XYZ file of C-alpha atoms in Angstrom:
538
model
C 14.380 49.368 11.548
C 14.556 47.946 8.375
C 13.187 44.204 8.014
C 15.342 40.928 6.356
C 14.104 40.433 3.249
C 13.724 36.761 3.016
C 16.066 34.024 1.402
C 15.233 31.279 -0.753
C 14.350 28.208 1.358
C 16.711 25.148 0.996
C 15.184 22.057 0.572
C 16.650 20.836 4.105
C 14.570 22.173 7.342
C 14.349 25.849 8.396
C 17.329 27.092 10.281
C 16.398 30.115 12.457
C 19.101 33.174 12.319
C 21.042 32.747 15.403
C 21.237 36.767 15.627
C 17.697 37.017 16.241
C 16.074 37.468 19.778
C 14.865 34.287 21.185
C 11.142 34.922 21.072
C 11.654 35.073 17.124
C 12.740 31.730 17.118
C 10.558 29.430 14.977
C 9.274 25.843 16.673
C 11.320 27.141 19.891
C 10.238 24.802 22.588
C 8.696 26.530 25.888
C 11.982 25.276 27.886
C 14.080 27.521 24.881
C 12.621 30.670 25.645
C 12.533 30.575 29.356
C 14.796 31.719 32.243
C 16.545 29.278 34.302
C 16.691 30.240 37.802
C 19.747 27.748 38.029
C 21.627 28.692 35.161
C 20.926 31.916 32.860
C 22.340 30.928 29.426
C 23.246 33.368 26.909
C 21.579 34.376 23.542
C 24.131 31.995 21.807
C 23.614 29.099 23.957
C 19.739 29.593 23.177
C 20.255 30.053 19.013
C 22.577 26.630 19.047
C 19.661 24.571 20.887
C 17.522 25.902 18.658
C 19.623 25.377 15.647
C 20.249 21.810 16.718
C 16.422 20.910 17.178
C 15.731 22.053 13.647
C 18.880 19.573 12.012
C 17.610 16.773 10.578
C 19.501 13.225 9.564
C 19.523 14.607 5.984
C 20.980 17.701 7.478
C 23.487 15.119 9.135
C 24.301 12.871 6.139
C 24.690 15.432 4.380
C 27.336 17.341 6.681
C 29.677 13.864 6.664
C 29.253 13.353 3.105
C 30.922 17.039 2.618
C 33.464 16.385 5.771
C 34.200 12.977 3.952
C 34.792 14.876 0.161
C 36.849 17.418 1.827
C 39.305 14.527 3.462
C 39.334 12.749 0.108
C 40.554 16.255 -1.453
C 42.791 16.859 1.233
C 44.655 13.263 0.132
C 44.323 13.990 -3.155
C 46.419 16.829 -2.636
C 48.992 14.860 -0.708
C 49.045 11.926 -2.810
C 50.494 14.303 -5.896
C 53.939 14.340 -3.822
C 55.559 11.036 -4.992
C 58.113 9.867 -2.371
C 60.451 6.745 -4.195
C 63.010 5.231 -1.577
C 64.975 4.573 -5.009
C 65.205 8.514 -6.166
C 68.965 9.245 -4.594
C 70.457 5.657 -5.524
C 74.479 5.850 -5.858
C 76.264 3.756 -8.028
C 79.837 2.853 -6.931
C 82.540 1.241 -8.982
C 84.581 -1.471 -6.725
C 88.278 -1.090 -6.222
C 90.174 -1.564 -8.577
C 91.639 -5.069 -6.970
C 88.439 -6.221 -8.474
C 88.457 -5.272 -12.386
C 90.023 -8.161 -14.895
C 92.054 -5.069 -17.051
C 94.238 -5.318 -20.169
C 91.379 -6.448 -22.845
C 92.698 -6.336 -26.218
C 90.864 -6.067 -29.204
C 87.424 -5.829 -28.018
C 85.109 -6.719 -31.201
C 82.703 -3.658 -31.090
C 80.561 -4.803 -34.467
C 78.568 -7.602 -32.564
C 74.591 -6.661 -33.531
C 73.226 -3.733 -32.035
C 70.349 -6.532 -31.020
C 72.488 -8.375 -29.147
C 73.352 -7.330 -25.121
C 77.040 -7.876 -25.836
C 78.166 -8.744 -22.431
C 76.836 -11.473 -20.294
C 77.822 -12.298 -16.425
C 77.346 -14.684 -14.083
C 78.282 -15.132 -10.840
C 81.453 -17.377 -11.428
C 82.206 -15.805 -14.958
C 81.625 -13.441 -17.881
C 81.783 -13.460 -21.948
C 83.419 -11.196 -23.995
C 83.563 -10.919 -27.688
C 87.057 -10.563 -29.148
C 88.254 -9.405 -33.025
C 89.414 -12.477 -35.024
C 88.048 -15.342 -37.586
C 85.711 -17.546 -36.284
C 83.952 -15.616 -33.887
C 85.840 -15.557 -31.136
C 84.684 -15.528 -27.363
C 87.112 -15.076 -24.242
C 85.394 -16.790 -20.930
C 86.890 -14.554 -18.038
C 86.582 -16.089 -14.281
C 85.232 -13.206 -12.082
C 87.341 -14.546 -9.316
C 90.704 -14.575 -10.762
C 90.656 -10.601 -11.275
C 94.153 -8.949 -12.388
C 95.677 -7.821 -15.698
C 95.496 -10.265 -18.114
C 98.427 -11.415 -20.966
C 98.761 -9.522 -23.857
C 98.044 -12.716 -26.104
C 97.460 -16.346 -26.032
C 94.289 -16.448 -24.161
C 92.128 -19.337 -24.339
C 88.699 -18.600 -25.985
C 85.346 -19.929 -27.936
C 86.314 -20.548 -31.832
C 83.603 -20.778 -33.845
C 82.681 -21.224 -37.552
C 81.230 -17.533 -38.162
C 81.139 -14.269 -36.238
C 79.358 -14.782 -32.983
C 76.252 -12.601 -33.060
C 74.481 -13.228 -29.586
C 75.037 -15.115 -26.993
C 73.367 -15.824 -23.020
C 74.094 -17.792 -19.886
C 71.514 -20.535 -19.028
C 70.172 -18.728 -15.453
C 70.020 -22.386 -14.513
C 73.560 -23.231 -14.550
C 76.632 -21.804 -14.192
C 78.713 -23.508 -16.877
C 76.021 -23.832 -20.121
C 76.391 -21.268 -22.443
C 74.303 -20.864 -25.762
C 75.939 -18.760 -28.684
C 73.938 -18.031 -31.631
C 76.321 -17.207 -35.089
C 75.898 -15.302 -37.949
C 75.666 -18.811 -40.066
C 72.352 -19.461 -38.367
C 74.126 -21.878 -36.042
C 73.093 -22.062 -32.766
C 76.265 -23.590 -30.285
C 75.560 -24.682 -27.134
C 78.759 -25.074 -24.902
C 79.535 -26.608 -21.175
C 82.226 -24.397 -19.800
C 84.711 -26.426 -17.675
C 85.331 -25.953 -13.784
C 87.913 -23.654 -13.422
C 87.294 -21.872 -16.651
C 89.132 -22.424 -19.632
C 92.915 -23.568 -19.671
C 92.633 -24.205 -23.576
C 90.817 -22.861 -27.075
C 87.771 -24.791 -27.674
C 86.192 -25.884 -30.927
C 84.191 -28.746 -30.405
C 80.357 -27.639 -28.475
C 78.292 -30.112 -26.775
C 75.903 -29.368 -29.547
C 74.462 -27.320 -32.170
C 70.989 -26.324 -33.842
C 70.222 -25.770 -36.760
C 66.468 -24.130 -38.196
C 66.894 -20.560 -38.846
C 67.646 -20.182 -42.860
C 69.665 -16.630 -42.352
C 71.160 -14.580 -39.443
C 70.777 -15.127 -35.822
C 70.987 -11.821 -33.937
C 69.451 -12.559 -30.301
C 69.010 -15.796 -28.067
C 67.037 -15.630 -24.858
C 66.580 -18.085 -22.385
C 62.549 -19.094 -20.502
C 62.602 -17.373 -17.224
C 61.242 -20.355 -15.432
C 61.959 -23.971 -18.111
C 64.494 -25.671 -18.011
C 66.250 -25.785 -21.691
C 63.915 -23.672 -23.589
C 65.333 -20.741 -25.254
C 63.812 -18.374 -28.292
C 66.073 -17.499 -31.314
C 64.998 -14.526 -33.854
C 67.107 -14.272 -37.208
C 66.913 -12.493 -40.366
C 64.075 -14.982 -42.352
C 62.043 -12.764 -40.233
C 60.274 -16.393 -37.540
C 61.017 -16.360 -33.910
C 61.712 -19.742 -32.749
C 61.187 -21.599 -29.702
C 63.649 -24.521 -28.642
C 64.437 -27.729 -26.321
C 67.753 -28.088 -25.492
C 66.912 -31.337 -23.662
C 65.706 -32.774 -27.080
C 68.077 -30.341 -28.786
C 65.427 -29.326 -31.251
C 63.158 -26.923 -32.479
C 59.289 -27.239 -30.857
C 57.671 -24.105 -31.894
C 57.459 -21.113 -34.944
C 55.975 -17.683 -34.695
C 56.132 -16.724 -38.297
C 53.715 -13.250 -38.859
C 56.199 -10.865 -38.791
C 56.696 -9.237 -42.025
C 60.032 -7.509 -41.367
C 63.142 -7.486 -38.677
C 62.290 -8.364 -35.346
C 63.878 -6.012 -33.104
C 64.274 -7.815 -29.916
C 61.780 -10.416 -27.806
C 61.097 -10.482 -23.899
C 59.294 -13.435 -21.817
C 56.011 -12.268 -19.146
C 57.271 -13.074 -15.640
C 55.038 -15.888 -15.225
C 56.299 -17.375 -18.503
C 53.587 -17.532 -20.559
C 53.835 -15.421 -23.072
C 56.377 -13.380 -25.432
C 56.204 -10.112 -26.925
C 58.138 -8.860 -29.870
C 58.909 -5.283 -31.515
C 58.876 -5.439 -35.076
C 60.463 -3.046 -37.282
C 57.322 -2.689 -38.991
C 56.154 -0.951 -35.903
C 54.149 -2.895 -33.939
C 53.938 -4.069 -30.643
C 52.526 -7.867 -30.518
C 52.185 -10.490 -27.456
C 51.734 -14.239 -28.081
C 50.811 -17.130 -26.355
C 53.094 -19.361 -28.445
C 52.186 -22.679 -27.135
C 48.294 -21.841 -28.034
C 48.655 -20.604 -31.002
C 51.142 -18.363 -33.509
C 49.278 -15.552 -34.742
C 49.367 -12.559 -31.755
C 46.938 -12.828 -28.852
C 47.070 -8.470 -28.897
C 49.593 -6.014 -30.932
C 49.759 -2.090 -31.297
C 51.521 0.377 -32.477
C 55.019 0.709 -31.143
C 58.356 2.976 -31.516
C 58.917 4.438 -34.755
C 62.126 4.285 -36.568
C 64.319 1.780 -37.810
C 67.198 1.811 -35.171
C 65.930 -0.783 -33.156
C 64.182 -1.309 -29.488
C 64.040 -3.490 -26.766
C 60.945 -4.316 -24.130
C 60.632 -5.705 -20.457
C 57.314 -7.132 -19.052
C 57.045 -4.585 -15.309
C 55.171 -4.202 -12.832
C 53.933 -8.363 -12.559
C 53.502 -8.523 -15.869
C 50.674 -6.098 -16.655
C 52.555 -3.721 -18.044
C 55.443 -2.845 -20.680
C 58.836 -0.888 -21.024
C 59.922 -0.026 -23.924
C 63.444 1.678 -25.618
C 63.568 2.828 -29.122
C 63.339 5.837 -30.887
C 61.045 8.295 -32.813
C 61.174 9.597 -36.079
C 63.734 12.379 -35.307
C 66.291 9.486 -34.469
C 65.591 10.437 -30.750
C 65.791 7.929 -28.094
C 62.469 7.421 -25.970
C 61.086 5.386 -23.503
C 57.507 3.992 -23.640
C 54.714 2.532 -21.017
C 52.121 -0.209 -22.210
C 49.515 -1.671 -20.440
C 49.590 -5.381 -21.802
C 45.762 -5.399 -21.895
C 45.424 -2.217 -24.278
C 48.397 -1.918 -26.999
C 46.470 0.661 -29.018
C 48.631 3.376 -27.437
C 51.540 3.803 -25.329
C 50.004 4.771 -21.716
C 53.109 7.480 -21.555
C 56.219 8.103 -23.640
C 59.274 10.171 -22.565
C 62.493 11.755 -24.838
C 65.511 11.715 -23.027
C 68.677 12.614 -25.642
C 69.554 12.587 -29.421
C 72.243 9.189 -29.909
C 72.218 6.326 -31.845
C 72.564 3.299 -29.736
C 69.861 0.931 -28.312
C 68.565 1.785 -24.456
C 68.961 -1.654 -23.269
C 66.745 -1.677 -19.753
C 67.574 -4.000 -17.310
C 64.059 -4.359 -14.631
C 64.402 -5.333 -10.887
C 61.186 -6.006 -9.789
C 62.161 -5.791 -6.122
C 62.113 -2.056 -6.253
C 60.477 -1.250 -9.562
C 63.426 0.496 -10.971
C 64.355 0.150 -14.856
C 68.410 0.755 -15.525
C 69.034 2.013 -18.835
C 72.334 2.286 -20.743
C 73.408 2.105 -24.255
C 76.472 1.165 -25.891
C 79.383 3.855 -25.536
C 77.162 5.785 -23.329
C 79.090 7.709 -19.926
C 76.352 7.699 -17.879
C 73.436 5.464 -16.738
C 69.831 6.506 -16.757
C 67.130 5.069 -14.128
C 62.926 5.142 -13.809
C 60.411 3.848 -11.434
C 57.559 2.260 -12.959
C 54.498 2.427 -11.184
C 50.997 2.203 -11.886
C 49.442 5.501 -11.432
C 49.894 8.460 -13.736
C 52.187 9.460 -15.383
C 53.713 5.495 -15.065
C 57.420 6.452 -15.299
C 59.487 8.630 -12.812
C 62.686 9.480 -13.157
C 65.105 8.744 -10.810
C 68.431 9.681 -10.463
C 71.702 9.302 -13.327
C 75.115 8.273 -12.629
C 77.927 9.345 -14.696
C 81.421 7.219 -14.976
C 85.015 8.415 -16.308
C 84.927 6.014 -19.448
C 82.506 4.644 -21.605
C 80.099 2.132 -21.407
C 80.116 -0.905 -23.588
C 77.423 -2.866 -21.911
C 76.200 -3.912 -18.253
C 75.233 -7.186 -17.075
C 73.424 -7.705 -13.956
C 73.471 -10.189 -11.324
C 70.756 -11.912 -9.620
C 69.359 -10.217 -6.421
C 70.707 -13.009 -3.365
C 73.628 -12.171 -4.502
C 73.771 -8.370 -3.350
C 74.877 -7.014 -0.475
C 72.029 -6.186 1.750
C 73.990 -5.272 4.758
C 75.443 -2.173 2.782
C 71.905 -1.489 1.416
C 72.726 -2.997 -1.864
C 69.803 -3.463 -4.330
C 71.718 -4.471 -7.355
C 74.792 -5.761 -8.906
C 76.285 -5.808 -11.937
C 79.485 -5.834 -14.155
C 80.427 -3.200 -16.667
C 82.350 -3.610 -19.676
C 84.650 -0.833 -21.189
C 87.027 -1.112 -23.840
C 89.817 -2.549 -21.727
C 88.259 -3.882 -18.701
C 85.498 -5.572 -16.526
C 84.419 -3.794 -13.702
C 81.841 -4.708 -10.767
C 79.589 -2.034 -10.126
C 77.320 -1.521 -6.826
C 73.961 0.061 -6.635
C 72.955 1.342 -3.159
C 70.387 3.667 -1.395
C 71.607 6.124 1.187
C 70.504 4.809 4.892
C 71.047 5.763 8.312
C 70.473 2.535 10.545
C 72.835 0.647 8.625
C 72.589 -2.230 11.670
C 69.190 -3.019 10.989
C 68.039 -5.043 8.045
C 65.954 -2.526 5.754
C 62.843 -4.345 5.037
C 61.195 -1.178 3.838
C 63.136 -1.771 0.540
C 64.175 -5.112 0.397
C 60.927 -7.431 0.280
C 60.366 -11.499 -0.362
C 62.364 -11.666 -3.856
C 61.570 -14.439 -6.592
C 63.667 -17.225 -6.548
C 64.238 -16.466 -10.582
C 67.612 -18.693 -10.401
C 65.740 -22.186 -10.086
C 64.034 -23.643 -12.499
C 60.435 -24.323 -11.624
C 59.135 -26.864 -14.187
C 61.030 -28.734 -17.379
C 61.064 -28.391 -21.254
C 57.990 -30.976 -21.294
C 56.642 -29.294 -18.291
C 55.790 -26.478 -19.984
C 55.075 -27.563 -23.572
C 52.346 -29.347 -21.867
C 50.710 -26.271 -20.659
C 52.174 -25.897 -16.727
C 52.873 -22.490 -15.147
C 54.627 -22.983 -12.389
C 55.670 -19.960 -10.505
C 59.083 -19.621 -8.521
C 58.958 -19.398 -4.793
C 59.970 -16.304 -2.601
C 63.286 -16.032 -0.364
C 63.923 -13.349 2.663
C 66.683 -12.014 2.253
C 66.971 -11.303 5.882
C 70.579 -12.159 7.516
C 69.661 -14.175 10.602
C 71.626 -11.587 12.798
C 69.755 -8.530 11.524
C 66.381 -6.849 13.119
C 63.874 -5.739 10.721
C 64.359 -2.039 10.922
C 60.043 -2.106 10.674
C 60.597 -3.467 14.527
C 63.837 -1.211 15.289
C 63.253 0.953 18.776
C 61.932 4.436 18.463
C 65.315 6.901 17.606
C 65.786 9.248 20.106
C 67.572 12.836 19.080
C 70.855 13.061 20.249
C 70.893 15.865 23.204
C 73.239 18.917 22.495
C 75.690 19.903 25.361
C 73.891 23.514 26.485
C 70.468 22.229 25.756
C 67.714 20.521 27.303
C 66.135 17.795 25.311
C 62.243 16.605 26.571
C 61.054 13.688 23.603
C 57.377 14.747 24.107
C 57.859 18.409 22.547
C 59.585 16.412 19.433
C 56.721 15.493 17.112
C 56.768 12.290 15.167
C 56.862 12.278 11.270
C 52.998 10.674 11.422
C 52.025 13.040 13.987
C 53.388 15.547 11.605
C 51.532 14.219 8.658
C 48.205 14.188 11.063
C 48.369 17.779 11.706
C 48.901 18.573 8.190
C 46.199 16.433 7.144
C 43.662 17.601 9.804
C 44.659 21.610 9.152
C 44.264 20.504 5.599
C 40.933 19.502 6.518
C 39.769 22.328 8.327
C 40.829 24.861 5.980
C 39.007 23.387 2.970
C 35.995 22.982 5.421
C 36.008 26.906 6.231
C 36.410 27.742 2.575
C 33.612 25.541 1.614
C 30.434 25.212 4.622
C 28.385 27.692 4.558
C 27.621 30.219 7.522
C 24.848 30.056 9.930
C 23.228 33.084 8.778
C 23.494 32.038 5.123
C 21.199 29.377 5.730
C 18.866 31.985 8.253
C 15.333 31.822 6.580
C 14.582 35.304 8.054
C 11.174 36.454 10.068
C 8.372 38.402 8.441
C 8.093 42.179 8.372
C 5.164 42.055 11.307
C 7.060 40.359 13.813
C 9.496 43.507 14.386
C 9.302 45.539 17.153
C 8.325 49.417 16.447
């Protein structure tokens, strides 16, 4: 016989090779060696004892710190398969029953900075050709084809470059002009039955043109004006006044968005920067960065509760591109994405609720989506929708209005050439009788004000409260009973040999497990220290 040569000693305690006879055994106890007249155990029985007297905690700790790496790996590897409840959304155009038809003379050279088309729920604006900046008010509830000519509209002075609803009420609407007149107008019940001419009121600060007007999330009667004398402007419409300046850009700025919580505003400059103010502290930029190259334009949403940024512009090839920012670190874009060669704006529209960012552009045919999330790479993409005509612009609706019983998790109204059309966004579901709370959690209340003009131009932050949207005679389909398959005519059907999809998941997870752990422990008689060349037998 030839003897081991010995292996290096680990630093842990000497394991014995299980393969050798039990008198070889180092530190075997008396008991370990002997014959039970009760029970004779094998040559493996003996080799484990021994193995096990020799572990030591180290040995132990050691063992579940590799068992606990190897579980951490196995999630790893299951946490790279993204599932989004929001991938397969449908988007469904409403009958036809629905759509106000027969627009005439849609003005199509409103600013590309402006959204174009604005809805509420009682009514929408559209901009038509003629002198004086003309606006027809449509009532969404008086659909139909409407008269070739003598409609009522909004006359004023100049071209109308932008224009918003107040969220706050249904009937104020604020229209800024290409005279650097802002107009703020009080729509009558029932719509208009007349042309109008005369506004409640109008503002006047802005020294050239106006292109966008956006109202505070959460104030009352504050809104923030941009123009071409390069200042962003804060005002009161309670005091019907200007009450603050932001005057450091050095160029165009491209478009302006409010954080969720309402204090602060970021802009995208045409000189290429990113920058976020606090405007009531001071108005010089609290943080700005580099942002979309080009001179097309872009547009930004705060996502994801505020800590982050989406982006639309374009890059130097004229291609459009989206862009993730964390709002604490604007030195880069955290991830950027191309998606086609065409030279209108991506104007996103955010719903929080699901973390899904709608993207269209002006005279696009289809409808691009992302999740945002905040893991790598930031932005998934979800799934398009094409329609059979162009695109001017999309407004959306806020959330207590959708339809949750059809699994509706936006609404909004789409403008072509000719018509307005309402527009559903859904998610494909089975249980259709049970309320899905899976995708429909507590939504902000983002259609009451929650503090005044002088509220918050004294330094308040108020935050809107939440709303279920849970129809009192729906189940939570988180409390729905257990499914069972439906039985086929020739065969027999026994639920316990049907395994559920955690059960599923478990047994993946723990073969995971177990795989990783063969592939990586060493064997027994790897860790054997061997016996020395006298103790074998002649």
């Amino acid at each position: 016989d030839v003897p081991v040569t010995n292996k290096t000693q680990p630093e842990t305690s000497q394991v014995p090779n299980p393969t050798s006879p039990p008198a070889s055994v180092p530190n075997a106890s008396p008991s370990a060696t002997s014959q039970s007249p009760v029970h004779n155990r094998t040559d493996e029985e003996k080799a484990a004892e021994a193995i096990s007297d020799d572990v030591t905690d180290e040995d132990k700790a050691e063992a579940e710190q590799r068992e606990e790496v190897q579980k951490k790996v196995s999630a790893r590897i299951f946490s790279g398969v993204r599932q989004c409840k929001f991938k397969h959304w449908k988007c469904k155009t409403l009958h036809r029953s629905t759509h106000i038809e027969n627009i005439r003379k849609l003005d199509r050279t409103v600013p590309g900075e402006s959204n174009f088309f604005v809805a509420n729920k009682k009514r929408c604006v559209v901009p038509i050709e003629g002198s004086g900046g003309l606006l027809s008010v449509f009532e969404l509830d008086k659909p139909g084809k409407l008269q070739d000519a003598g409609l009522p509209v909004l006359q004023h002075q100049s071209k109308a470059t932008d224009y918003a609803w107040d969220p706050f009420s249904d009937n104020r609407l604020v229209v800024a002009c290409d005279d650097a007149k802002i107009w703020v107008w009080d729509i009558p019940e029932g719509g208009l039955t007349e042309t109008l001419t005369e506004p409640r009121g109008t503002l006047r600060g802005h020294m050239e043109k106006i292109y966008f007007v956006i109202f505070h999330p959460l104030a009352r009667d504050i809104i923030v004006t941009s123009a071409y004398d390069f200042t962003v402007r804060i005002w009161d419409l309670s005091e019907m006044k200007e009450v603050l300046q932001l005057f450091v850009h050095p160029d165009q700025v491209f478009c302006a968005a409010w954080s969720p919580d309402g204090k602060y505003l970021c802009t995208v400059c045409k000189d290429g920067k990113v920058r976020i103010f606090n405007p009531r502290k001071s108005p010089n930029p609290v943080m700005e960065g580099p942002g979309p190259e080009g001179s097309r334009g872009a547009r930004a949403v705060f996502v994801l509760e505020g800590n982050y940024l989406f982006i639309s512009g374009f890059d130097k090839q004229s291609k459009r591109m989206v862009f993730m920012y964390d709002t604490g670190d604007l030195s880069k874009p955290l991830y950027e994405d191309s998606i086609d060669e065409c030279p209108a704006i991506l104007v996103p529209y955010y719903d929080e609720d699901s973390n899904t960012v709608f993207l269209s552009g002006r005279g696009d045919g289809q409808m691009y989506a992302y999740e945002v999330a905040t893991e790598e790479p930031y932005l998934f993409p979800l799934a398009t929708t094409k329609f059979p005509t162009a695109s001017q612009a999309f407004s959306f609706l806020p959330k207590y209005l959708c339809n949750v019983k059809e699994v509706e998790f936006a609404k909004a109204y789409r403008l072509t050439q000719t018509s307005v059309e309402p527009v559903s966004f859904t998610v494909p579901r089975v249980r259709l009788e049970y309320f899905q709370d899976d995708l429909f959690p507590e939504t902000r209340v983002t259609w009451e004000p929650t503090m005044t003009s002088k509220d918050w131009l004294a330094g308040s932050n108020r935050q809107p409260r939440t709303l279920s949207l849970q129809p009192k005679d729906m189940t939570l389909l988180s409390q729905a009973p257990k499914e069972t398959p439906k039985v086929r005519k020739f065969e027999s059907y026994n639920a316990d040999t049907y395994k559920t999809d955690e059960q599923k998941k478990e047994e993946l997870m723990s073969a995971m497990t177990n795989k990783l752990s063969k592939q990586e422990a060493p064997l027994p008689q790897d860790l054997a220290e061997g016996v020395d060349e006298d103790e074998w037998d002649d």
